[in-house]
Tab-separated table of C-alpha atoms in Angstrom:
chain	number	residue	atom	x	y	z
A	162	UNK	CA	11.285	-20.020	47.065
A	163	UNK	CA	8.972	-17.510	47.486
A	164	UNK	CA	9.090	-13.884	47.892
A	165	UNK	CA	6.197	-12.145	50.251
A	166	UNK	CA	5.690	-8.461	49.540
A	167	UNK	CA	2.866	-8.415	51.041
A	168	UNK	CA	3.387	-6.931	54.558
A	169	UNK	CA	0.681	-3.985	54.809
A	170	UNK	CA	-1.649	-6.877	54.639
A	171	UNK	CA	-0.379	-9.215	57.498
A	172	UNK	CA	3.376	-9.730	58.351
A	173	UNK	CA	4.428	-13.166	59.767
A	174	UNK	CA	4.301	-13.519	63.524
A	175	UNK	CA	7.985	-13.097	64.988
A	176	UNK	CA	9.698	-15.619	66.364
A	177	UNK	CA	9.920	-14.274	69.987
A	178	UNK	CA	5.804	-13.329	70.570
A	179	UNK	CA	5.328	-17.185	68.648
A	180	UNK	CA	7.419	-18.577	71.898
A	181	UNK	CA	5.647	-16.631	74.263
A	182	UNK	CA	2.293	-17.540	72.878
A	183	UNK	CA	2.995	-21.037	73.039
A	184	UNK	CA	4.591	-20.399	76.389
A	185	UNK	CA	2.068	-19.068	77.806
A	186	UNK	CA	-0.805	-21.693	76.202
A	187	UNK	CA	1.576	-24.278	77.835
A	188	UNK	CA	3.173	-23.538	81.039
A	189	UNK	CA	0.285	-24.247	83.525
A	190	UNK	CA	0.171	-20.559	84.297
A	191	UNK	CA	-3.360	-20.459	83.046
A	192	UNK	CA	-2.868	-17.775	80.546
A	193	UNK	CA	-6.354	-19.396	79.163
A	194	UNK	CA	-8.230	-18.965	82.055
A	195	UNK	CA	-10.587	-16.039	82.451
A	196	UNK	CA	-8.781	-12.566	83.765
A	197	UNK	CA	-12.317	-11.360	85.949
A	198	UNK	CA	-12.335	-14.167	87.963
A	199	UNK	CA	-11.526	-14.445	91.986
A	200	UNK	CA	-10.279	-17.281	92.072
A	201	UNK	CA	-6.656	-18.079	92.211
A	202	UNK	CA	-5.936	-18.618	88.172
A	203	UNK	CA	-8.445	-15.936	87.033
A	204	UNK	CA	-5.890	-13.240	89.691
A	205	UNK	CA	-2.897	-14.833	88.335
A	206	UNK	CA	-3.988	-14.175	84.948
A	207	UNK	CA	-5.898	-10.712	85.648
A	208	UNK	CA	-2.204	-9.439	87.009
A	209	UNK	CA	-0.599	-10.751	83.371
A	210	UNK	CA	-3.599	-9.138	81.578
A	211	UNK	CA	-2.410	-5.786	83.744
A	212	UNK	CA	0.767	-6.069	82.680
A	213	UNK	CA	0.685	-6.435	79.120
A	214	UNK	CA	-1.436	-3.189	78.987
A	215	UNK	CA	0.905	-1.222	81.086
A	216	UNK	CA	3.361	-2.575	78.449
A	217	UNK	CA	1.491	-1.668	75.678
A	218	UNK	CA	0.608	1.882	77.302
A	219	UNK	CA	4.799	2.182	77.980
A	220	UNK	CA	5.471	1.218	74.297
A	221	UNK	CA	3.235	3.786	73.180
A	222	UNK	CA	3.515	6.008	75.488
A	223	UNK	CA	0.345	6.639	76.843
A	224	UNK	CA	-1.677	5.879	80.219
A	225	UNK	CA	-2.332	2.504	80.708
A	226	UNK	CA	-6.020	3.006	81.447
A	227	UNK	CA	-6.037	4.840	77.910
A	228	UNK	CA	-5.636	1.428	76.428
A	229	UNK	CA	-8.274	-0.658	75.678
A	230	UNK	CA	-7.888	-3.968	73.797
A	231	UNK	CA	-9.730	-5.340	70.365
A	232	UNK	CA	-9.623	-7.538	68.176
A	233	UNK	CA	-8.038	-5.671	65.448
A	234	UNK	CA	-7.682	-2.330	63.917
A	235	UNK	CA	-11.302	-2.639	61.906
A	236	UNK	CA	-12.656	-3.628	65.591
A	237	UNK	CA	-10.974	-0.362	66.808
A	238	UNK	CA	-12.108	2.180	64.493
A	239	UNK	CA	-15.584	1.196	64.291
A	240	UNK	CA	-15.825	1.321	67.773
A	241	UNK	CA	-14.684	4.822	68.282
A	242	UNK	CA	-16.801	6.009	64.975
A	243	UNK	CA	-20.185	4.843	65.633
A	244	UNK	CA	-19.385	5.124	69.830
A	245	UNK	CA	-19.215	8.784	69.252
A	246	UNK	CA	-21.855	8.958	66.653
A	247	UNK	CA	-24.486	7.413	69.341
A	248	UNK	CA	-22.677	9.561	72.134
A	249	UNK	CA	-22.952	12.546	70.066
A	250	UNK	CA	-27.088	12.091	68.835
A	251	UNK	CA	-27.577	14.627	65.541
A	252	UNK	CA	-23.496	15.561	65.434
A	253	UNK	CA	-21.442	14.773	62.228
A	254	UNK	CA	-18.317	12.660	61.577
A	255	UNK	CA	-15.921	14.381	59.732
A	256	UNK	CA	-13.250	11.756	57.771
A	257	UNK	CA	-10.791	11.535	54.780
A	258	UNK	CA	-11.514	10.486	51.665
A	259	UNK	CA	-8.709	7.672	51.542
A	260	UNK	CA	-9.801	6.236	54.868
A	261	UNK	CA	-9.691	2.097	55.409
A	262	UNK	CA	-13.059	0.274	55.104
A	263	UNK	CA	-13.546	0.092	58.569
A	264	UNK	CA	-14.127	4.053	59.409
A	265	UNK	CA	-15.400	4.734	55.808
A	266	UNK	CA	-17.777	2.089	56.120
A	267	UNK	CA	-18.533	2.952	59.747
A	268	UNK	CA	-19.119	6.236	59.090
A	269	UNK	CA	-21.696	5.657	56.086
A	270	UNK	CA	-23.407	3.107	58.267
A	271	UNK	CA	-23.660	5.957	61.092
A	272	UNK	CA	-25.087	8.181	58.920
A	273	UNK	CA	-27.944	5.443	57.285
A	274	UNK	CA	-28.571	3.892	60.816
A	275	UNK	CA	-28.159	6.333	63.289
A	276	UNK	CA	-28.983	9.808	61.472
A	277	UNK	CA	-25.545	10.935	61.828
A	278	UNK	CA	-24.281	14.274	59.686
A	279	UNK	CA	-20.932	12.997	57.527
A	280	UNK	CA	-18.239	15.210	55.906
A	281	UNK	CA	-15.599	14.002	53.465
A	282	UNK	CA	-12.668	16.228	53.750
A	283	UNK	CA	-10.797	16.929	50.531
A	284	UNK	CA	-6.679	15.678	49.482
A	285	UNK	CA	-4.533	16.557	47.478
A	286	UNK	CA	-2.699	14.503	44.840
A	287	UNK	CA	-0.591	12.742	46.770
A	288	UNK	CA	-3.661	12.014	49.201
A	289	UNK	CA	-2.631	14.680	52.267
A	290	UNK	CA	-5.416	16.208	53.801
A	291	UNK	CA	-6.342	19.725	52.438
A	292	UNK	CA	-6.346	22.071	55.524
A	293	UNK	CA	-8.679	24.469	54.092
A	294	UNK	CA	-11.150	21.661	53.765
A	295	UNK	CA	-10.771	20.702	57.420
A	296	UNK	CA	-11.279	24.128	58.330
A	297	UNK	CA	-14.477	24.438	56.451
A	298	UNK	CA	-15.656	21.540	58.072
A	299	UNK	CA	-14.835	21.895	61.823
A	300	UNK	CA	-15.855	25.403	62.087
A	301	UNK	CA	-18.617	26.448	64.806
A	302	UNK	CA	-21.868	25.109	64.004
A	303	UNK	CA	-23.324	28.906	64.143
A	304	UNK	CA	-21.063	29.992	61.858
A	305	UNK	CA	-20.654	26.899	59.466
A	306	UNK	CA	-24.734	26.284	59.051
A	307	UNK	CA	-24.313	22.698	60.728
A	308	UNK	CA	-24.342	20.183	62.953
A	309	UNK	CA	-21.423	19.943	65.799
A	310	UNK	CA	-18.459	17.661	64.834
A	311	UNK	CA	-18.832	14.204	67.098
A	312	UNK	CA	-15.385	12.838	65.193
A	313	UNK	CA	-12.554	14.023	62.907
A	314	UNK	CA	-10.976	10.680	61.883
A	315	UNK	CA	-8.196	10.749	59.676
A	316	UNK	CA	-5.612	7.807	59.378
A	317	UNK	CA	-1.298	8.776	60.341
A	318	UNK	CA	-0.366	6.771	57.223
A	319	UNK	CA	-2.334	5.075	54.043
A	320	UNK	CA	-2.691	1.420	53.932
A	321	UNK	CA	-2.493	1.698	50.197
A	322	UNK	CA	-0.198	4.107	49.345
A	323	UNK	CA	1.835	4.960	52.296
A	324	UNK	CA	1.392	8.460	52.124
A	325	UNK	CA	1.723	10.226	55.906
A	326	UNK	CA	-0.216	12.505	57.144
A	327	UNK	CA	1.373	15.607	59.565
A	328	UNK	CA	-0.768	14.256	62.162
A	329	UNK	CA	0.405	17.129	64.942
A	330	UNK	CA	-0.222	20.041	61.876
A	331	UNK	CA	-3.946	18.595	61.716
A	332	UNK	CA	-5.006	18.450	64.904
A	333	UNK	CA	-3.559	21.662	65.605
A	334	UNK	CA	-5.819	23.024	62.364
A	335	UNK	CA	-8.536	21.540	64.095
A	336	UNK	CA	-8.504	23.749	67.621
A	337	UNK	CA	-7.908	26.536	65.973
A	338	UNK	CA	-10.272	26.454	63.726
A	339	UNK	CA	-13.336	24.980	65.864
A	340	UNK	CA	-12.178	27.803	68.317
A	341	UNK	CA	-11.671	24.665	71.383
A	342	UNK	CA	-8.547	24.080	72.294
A	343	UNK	CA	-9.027	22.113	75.316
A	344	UNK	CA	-11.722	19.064	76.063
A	345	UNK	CA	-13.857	20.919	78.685
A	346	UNK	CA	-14.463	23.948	76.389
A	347	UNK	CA	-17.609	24.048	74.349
A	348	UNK	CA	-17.208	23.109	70.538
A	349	UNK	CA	-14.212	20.826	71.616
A	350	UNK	CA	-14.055	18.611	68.435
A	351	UNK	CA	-11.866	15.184	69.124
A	352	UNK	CA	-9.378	14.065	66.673
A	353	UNK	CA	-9.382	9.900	65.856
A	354	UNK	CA	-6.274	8.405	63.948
A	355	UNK	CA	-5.914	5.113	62.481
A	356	UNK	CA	-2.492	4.345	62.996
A	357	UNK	CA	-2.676	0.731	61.788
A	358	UNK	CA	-0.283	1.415	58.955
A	359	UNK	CA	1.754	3.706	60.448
A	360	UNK	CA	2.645	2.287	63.956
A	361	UNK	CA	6.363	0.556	63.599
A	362	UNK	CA	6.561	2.380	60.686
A	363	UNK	CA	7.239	6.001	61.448
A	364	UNK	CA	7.445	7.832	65.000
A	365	UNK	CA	3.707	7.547	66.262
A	366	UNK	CA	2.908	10.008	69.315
A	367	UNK	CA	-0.390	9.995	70.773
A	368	UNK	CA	0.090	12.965	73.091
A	369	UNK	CA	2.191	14.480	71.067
A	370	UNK	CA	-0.234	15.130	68.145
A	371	UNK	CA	-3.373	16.095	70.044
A	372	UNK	CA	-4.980	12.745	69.578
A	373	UNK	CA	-7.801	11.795	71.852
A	374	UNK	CA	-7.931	8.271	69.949
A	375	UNK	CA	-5.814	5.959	67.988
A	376	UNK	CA	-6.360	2.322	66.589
A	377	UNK	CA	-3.712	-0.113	65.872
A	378	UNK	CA	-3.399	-3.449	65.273
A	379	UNK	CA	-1.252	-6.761	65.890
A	380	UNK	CA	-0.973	-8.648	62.702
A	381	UNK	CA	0.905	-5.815	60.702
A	382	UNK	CA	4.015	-6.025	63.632
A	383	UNK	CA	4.313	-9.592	64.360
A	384	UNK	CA	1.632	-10.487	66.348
A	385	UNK	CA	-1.041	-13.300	65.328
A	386	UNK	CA	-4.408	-12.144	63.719
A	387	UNK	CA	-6.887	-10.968	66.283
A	388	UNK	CA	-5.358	-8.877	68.697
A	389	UNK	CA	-5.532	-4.697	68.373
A	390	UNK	CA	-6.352	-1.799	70.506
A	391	UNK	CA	-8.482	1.302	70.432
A	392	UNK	CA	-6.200	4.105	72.801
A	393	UNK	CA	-9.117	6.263	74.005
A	394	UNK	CA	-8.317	9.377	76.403
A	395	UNK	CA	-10.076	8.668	79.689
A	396	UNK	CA	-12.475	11.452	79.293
A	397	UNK	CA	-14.294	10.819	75.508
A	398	UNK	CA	-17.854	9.624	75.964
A	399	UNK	CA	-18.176	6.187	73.307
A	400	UNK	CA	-21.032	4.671	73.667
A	401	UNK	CA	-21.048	1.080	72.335
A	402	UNK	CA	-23.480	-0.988	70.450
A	403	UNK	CA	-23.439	-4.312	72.774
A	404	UNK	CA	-23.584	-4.666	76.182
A	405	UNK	CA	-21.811	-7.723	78.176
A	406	UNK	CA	-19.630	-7.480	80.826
A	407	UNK	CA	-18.451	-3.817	80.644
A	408	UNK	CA	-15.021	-4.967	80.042
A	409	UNK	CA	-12.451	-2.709	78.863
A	410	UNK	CA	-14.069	0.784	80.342
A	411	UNK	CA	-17.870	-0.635	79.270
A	412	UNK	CA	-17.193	-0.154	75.975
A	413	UNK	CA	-15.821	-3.693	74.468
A	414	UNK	CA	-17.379	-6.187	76.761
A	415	UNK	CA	-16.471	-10.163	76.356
A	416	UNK	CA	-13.794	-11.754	78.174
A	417	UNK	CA	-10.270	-10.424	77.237
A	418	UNK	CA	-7.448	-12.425	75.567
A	419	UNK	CA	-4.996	-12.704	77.865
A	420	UNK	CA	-2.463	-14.670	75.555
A	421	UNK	CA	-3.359	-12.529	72.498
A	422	UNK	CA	-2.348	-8.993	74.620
A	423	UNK	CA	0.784	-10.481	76.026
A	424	UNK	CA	1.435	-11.099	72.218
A	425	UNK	CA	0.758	-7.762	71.127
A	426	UNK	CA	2.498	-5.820	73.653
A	427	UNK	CA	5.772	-7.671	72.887
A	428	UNK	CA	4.902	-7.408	69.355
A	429	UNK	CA	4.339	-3.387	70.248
A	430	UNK	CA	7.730	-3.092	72.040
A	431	UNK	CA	9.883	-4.681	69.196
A	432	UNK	CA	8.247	-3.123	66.578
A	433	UNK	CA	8.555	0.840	68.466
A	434	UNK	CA	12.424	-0.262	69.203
A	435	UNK	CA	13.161	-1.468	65.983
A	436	UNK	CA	11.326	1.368	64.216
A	437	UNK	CA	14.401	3.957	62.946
A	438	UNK	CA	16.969	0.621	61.941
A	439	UNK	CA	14.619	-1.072	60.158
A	440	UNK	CA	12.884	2.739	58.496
A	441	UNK	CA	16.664	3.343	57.033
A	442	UNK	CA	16.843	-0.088	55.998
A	443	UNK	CA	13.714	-0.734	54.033
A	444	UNK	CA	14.348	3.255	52.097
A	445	UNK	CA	16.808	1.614	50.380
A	446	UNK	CA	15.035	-1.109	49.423
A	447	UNK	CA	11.760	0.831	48.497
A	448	UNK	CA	13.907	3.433	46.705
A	449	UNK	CA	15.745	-0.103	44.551
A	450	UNK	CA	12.393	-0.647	43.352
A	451	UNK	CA	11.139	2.286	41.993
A	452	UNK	CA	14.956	2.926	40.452
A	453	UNK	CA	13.811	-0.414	39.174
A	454	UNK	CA	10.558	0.126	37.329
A	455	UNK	CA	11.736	3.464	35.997
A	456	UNK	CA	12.933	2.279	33.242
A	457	UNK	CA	9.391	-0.045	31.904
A	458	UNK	CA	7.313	2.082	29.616
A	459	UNK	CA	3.747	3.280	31.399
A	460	UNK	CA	5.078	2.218	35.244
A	461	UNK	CA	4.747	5.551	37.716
A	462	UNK	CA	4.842	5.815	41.234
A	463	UNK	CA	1.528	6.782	43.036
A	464	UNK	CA	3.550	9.179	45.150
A	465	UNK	CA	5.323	12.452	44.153
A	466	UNK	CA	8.967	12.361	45.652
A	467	UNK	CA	8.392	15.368	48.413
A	468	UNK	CA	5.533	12.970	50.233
A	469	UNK	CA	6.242	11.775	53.382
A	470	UNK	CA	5.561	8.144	52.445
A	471	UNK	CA	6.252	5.302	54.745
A	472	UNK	CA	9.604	3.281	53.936
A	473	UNK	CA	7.685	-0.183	53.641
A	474	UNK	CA	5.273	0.603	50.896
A	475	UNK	CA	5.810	1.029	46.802
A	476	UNK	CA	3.089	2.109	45.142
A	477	UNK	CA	3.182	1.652	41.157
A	478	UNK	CA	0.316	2.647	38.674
A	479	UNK	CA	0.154	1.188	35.474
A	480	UNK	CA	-1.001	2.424	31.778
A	481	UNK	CA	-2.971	0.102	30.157
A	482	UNK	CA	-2.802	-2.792	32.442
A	483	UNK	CA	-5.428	-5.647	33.990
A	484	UNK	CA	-4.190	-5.159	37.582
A	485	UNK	CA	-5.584	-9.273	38.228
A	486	UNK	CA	-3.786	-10.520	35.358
A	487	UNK	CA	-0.367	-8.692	36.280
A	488	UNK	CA	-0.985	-10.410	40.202
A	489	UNK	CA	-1.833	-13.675	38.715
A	490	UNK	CA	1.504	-13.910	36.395
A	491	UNK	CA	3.934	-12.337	39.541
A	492	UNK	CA	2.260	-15.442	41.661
A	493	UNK	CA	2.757	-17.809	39.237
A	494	UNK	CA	6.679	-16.080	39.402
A	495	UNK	CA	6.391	-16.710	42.679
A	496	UNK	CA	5.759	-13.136	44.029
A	497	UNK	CA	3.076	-12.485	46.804
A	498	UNK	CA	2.210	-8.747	46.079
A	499	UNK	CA	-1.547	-7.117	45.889
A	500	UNK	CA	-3.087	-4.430	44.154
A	501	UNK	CA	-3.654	-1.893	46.956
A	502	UNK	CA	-7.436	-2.144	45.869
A	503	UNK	CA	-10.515	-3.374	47.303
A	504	UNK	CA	-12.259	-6.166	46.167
A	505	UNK	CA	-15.796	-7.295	46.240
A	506	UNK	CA	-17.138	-10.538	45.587
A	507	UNK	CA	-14.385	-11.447	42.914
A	508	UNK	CA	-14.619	-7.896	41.171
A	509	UNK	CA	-11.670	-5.670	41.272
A	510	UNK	CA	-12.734	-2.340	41.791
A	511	UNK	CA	-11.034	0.951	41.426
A	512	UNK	CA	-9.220	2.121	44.335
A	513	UNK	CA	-11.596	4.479	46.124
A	514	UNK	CA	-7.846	5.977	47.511
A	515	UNK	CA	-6.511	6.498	43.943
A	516	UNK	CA	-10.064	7.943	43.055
A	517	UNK	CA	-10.013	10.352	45.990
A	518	UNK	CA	-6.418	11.386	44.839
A	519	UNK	CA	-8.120	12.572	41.379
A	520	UNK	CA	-6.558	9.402	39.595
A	521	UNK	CA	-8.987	8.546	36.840
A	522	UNK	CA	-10.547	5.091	36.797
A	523	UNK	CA	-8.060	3.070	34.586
A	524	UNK	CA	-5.006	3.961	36.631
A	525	UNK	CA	-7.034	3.489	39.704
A	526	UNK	CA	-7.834	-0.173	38.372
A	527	UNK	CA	-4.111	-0.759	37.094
A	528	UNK	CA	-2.424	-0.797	40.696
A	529	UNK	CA	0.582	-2.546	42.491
A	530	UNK	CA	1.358	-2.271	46.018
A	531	UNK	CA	4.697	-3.974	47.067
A	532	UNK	CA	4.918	-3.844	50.548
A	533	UNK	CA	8.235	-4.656	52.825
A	534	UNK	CA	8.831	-6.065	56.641
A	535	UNK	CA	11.550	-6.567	58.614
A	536	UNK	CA	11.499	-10.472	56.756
A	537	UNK	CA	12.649	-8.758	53.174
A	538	UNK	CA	15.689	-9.195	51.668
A	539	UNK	CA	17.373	-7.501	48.310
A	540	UNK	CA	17.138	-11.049	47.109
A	541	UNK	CA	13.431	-10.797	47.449
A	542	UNK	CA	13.193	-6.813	45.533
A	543	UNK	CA	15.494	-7.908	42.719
A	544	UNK	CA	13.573	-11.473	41.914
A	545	UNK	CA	10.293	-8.712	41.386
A	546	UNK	CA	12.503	-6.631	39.555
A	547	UNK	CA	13.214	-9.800	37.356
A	548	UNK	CA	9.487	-11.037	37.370
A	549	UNK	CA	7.688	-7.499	36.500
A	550	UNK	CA	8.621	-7.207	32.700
A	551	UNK	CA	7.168	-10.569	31.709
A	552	UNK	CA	4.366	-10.162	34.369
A	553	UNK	CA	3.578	-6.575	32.652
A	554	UNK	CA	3.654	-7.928	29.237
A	555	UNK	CA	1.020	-10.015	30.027
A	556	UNK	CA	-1.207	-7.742	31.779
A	557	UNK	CA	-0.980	-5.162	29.008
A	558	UNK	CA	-2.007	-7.930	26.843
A	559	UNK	CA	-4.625	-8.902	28.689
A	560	UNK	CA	-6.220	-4.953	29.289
A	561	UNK	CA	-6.148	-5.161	25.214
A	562	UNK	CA	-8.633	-8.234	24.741
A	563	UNK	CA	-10.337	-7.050	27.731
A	564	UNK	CA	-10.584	-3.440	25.925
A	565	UNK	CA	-11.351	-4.913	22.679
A	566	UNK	CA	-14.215	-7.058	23.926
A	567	UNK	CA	-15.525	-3.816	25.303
A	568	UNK	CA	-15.528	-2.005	22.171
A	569	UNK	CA	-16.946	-4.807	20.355
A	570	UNK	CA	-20.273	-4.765	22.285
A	571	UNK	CA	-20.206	-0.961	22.211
């Protein structure tokens, strides 16, 4: 048996949006056929494509024309980075330090391609945003000595850590300080959140927070692989890269997925009902493990106790510890966990989150995210708990040759 703690990653696809998918592949309503034609199957299926985004919009709570479908969260949040970098010609994106790939990367790419200003905000040491530093960086133009703000981006809750941001505190730091409080008045800077780790996790609220765009994904709730959405308020001038059909608004043209949106609004719905039970439920288990590695020598959590943290994710660093080793010996236990960190071409690299955070390199190498879904079991935290000494052992001995090698050639 095997024990996935893996879930920031990709959860396994629930057992209800698995029977609709095949449903709908299979029940000669057409659900493959394309949703912009006239004839009679391309209506049929344009009304279920309708549907599922006025689902999706009720889940979340937004306008249903505010919804506009992807093929993931990455899809999502480079859309709405370099869309307002070419709306916005000369203006600057303005984004966290501890961002995912796909707006960091984005955002770097903006500024190399497209001649686009770029701001790194500043966090503390458990990774929330510094509000002084957002200040400083959304200010006036006139009085700040730069360009206008196209984009703040800055995600509700860490893929790697879990930390959570106080979405509603930020954008409200935002209007006040760029002196706009409302889209039609000059200087209005708009506020982007990936919610990708957050949504199903804690409370998300569009509205509510000030947002004028949010990504999210399916694969994280239950849905299968390529399925997301970019919410986008009606107003925001994107423009995209491609043209095509001028699907979705004009800014993600290519036929939609009508079978892959039914999916994720279900997925959506379940995961927003279920959101509080299954919160409560995974605390406990979250809170089991770090009880549990309290007591191995060198094993800390990432996250001081009064950060709002999402219940799913545990976040270990490790002294003296070969991160790939201590992965390789929990799979071989039979433990599906991951380091938190990216990874290029085979390398392990530091985690740019942990770096951002002020962690120095080693701990930022020596990382272990366990992350929970509605799938995990205390049978399934106390078989890590079980695994981890051994696994440790190993990695510390492995960080020693590795160490002493390095010396060696020194």
């Amino acid at each position: 048996m095997r024990t996935y703690l893996d879930h920031a990653a990709t959860s396994p696809v629930r057992p209800e949006v698995a029977r609709q998918v095949a449903e709908d592949l299979t029940s000669g309503l057409g659900g493959w056929a394309n949703p912009s034609a006239q004839h009679t199957a391309g209506r049929r299926v344009g009304a279920l494509l309708a549907e599922a985004r006025a689902r999706l919009a009720g889940a979340l709570r937004v306008d249903a024309h505010e919804v506009l479908l992807t093929s993931g969260g990455t899809e999502a949040d480079a859309l709405v980075v370099s869309g307002r970098a070419r709306a916005v010609p000369g203006g600057r994106l303005v984004v966290s330090p501890i961002e995912h790939p796909a707006v960091l990367d984005s955002a770097r790419t903006a500024a190399a391609e497209l001649g686009a200003g770029l701001s790194l905000l500043e966090v503390d040491g458990a990774g929330r945003v510094e509000l002084d530093s957002l200040a400083r960086a959304v200010a006036p133009a006139a009085d700040a000595g730069h360009s206008p703000v196209s984009l703040v981006s800055v995600m509700a809750a860490n893929n790697e850590t879990g930390v959570v941001q106080d979405m509603a505190a930020l954008v409200a730091h935002v209007r006040e300080a760029s002196g706009a409080g409302h889209p039609e008045e000059a200087g209005y800077v708009p506020v982007h959140s990936d919610a990708v780790a957050a949504l199903g996790k804690v409370p998300v609220d569009f509205h509510g927070w000030g947002l004028d765009a949010m990504s999210l994904t399916g694969h994280k709730l239950g849905a299968p692989v390529g399925v997301g959405a970019l919410v986008l308020r009606r107003d925001l001038a994107v423009t995209p890269a491609t043209g095509g059909g001028r699907q979705e608004r004009g800014i993600r043209s290519g036929t939609q997925d009508v079978v892959a949106a039914r999916a994720l609004a279900l997925a959506v719905e379940l995961a927003v009902a279920e959101q509080q039970e299954q919160e409560a439920r995974l605390a406990v288990l979250r809170r089991r493990i770090l009880e549990g590695v309290g007591a191995l020598p060198g094993v800390h959590a990432t996250l001081p106790e009064d950060a709002d943290h999402v219940a799913s994710t545990a976040h270990l660093w490790f002294e003296e510890a070969d991160a790939e080793a201590l992965l390789m010996a929990l799979d071989l236990a039979g433990i599906d966990a991951s380091a938190g960190s990216a990874c290029h071409a085979g390398v392990a690299q530091p985690s740019h989150v942990l770096l951002a955070m002020d962690f120095e390199e080693g701990p930022a190498r020596s990382t272990l995210r366990c992350s929970l879904g509605r799938e995990t079991s205390p049978d399934d935290v106390e078989r890590l708990l079980t695994a981890l000494p051994a696994a440790l052992e190993g990695a510390r001995r492995a960080w020693k040759v590795t160490h002493k090698a390095a010396r060696t050639r020194i």
